Amino acid sequence: MSQQIVIEGIIDSIKFRNEENGYTVFTVIEDENADDEYVCVGNLPSITAGENVQLTGSTVVHPVYGAQIQVESCVQTIPTNEKGIERYLASGVIKGIGKVTARNIVKKFGTDTFDIITDNPERLAEIKGISLSKAQQIGELFRAQVEIRTVVMFLQRYGVSIANALKIYKRYKSSTIKVVEKNPYALADEVFGIGFTTADKIAANMGIAPDSEYRIQSGVKYVLSLALNDGSVYLPIEVLLKHTASLLEIPQEVIANLITKLHIENQIFVERTENEVRVYLNFSYYNESYVAKKLVELSHFKPESNVDYDAEISCIETYNGMEFADEQRRAIKEAMTNGVMVITGGPGTGKTTIINAIIALLKSEDMDVELAAPTGKAAKRMSIATGENAQTIHRLLGLSYLDENSRKQNFEHDEDNPIDADVIITDESSMIDLSLMSSLLKAIVPGTRLIIVGDADQLPSVGAGNVLRDIISSGSIPVIRLKEIFRQARESSIVVNAHLINSGKMPIIKKDSRDFFFMVSYNQERLIDTIISLVTTRLPAYLNCDSLKDIQILAPMRKSPIGVNNLNNVLQAALNPPQNGKFEKVHGSRTFRMGDKVMQIKNNYNITWKIVKGGKLIDEGIGVYNGDEGIVSFIDNENEYMEVIFDDERTVVYDFSQLDELELSYAVTIHKSQGSEYKAVIIPAHSGPPMLMTRNLIYTAVTRAKELVVLIGIPETLKKMIENDRDTGRYSALAERIKYFYDLGNT
């Protein structure tokens, strides 16, 4: 049991500090003559040796470092006696002042030292060894320290954590208090990591009225951002009013008036159509309009060629000893003669065969071809399937470093510096969201062809939009839909059953099937036991495969006994139990352990990675993306970091403050599995809400498997899922806009 404790004393020394999040290990003594010291830890970015503090916290026992005090709050005062002032200055808090200089300053100015440094720093030049420029620099650094302390203490009064206070200070510096006092809701718009909920709590603590214009305007943008996170590019105004009124608990009429004001002030975009009034966050509207217009512009380019493509395709058939179906031949010819085209189809319909033929024809014409996919795994699969280099779309665009307050992706390639290629082919394109498609199109000039390949019946992208489906449904961009399953693919029960599911029919479960099974289980506890047995012993023996690398549990939901959260805890205990020498880190409700299978759950455009082989640096770059999977290779509790090696061999170092970006991935949601492929998948199909348990969900899960699918659960549940062809319900107008620009260009 931890024990609450209050200590008043002097900070004796700073043992460790993480400059990014302020995590600090330090010692406190009760007075200058005390022998006993307390070891304390906490997010305290502004404390310095020599300060007088009053700490409130609880005693904890670290497995390595023993008894410590976990600090919850800290009240600081700068020392007033000469000994304390000297200790403070000698602590290293101000660059350029060491022990000798600190002693000389205090000897000269005594207890007036801090007043001199603050108001007349040039007087420090009276001391031998301190130049006038150095004296002024010392003054600036000291004032910055006082400023940070003042800001942190000000924000703590309104319930802001020290970590969040540091984020806010980094954004506004000396203007922090002024900005927060005027409009705390500005934090939600301008400080990365500070959302509406945090800003609303600060505002409430400051006594700002619930019907404040600032609050309503921020609430409107917050609801639009939540919709964006759920996949919608805009909200109809009646939906926006309903959700905002519920959030803020104020009348819709008041909100409606301020929506108009936000539009006039260019903070949101309101579009009135014949059928509805749409409300967008500005960048979403511009992305949607840009994507539509640019796709139509690129599609107007018709390559001039005298090549007899029928003859060329026949040559490829002869060389490879195969024969293309009519729809495959048409897809290849369309790709060679259009500025933009889409190739879509389910598993076994020959998409990869077509891509390879297109690449061969393009290379025969000395075309520069770039291959890309939304995720590292999908790009790796594309490379293996084609024998050509493929990369993530982010890497193709050349991701640039972002500062922590930016919510915009910056890329090396854009309209001013387009990608140098004749043709760009994207695979797994159902995963491309509106924002990424906008960035890609900005880097493509008319004359560069774009071939978009993907399965439109898969789940839509994690990010906002329904890009692939919208392009197809617009009817304005050439589309080849592959429907025929080829002979070799027909031998796979996985492929056959995936197409049956997609057409609304139950899968065929053959007694002699070697790759598709349904195990009936009505009891959830037994179902979990069966999953453990399959993962730990039965499937590794059956497939001669690795439990961690080759088998993936894909669950429809997070919560429930057979949801991702519980399954991960159960499977971690079975596959990677605690062991001496196997370090672990408890972070919130999660425990990360060396050897754990983990997944990145949000895009981090700034984090660095390296690929090292045989002690040599092979490659390095920035960016880890939502859905990337890896293994925890090392945990250093002393220096507060964890290493993860991802599937594509990138090693990434995570500060402990970044562990919210990771979760265990022995089991993942079906949504998170998009773009991935596994040797075997296990899918619990037991129970869940109808809005979630849909046909394209189970279709997506089944198509993730290369060699084996095991469904476990209730046959009636599977039947209901397949019958439930419910639309995802995303609000998107991309199809309509593409048609508009296409018709406009043809009038």
mmCIF file of N, CA, C and O in Angstrom, residues 23 194 317 382 436 488 535 641 723 744:
data_model
loop_
_atom_site.group_PDB
_atom_site.id
_atom_site.type_symbol
_atom_site.label_atom_id
_atom_site.label_comp_id
_atom_site.label_asym_id
_atom_site.label_seq_id
_atom_site.Cartn_x
_atom_site.Cartn_y
_atom_site.Cartn_z
ATOM 1 N N TYR A 23 10.047 14.752 -16.779
ATOM 2 C CA TYR A 23 10.184 13.704 -15.763
ATOM 3 C C TYR A 23 11.538 13.860 -15.068
ATOM 4 O O TYR A 23 12.585 13.901 -15.714
ATOM 5 N N ILE A 194 -3.580 19.133 -26.402
ATOM 6 C CA ILE A 194 -4.561 19.755 -25.504
ATOM 7 C C ILE A 194 -5.883 19.817 -26.264
ATOM 8 O O ILE A 194 -6.033 20.595 -27.204
ATOM 9 N N GLU A 317 1.804 -13.129 -72.398
ATOM 10 C CA GLU A 317 1.167 -14.430 -72.168
ATOM 11 C C GLU A 317 2.088 -15.563 -72.619
ATOM 12 O O GLU A 317 2.284 -16.557 -71.896
ATOM 13 N N MET A 382 3.779 -5.695 -51.676
ATOM 14 C CA MET A 382 3.804 -5.250 -53.071
ATOM 15 C C MET A 382 5.185 -5.499 -53.686
ATOM 16 O O MET A 382 5.299 -5.930 -54.842
ATOM 17 N N LEU A 436 -4.413 11.927 -47.073
ATOM 18 C CA LEU A 436 -3.252 11.347 -47.745
ATOM 19 C C LEU A 436 -3.410 11.421 -49.265
ATOM 20 O O LEU A 436 -2.445 11.700 -49.983
ATOM 21 N N GLN A 488 -6.344 -21.330 -59.891
ATOM 22 C CA GLN A 488 -5.512 -21.616 -58.719
ATOM 23 C C GLN A 488 -6.156 -21.058 -57.454
ATOM 24 O O GLN A 488 -6.158 -21.699 -56.412
ATOM 25 N N VAL A 535 -3.415 -20.843 -30.498
ATOM 26 C CA VAL A 535 -2.253 -19.979 -30.702
ATOM 27 C C VAL A 535 -0.977 -20.601 -30.139
ATOM 28 O O VAL A 535 0.090 -20.511 -30.755
ATOM 29 N N TYR A 641 13.061 4.508 -21.385
ATOM 30 C CA TYR A 641 12.752 4.342 -22.802
ATOM 31 C C TYR A 641 12.533 2.866 -23.134
ATOM 32 O O TYR A 641 12.910 1.963 -22.378
ATOM 33 N N GLU A 723 -25.492 -11.096 -43.436
ATOM 34 C CA GLU A 723 -26.735 -10.482 -43.923
ATOM 35 C C GLU A 723 -26.763 -8.978 -43.687
ATOM 36 O O GLU A 723 -27.525 -8.255 -44.329
ATOM 37 N N LEU A 744 -18.237 19.567 -65.611
ATOM 38 C CA LEU A 744 -17.840 20.941 -65.914
ATOM 39 C C LEU A 744 -16.816 20.972 -67.040
ATOM 40 O O LEU A 744 -16.858 21.837 -67.925
#
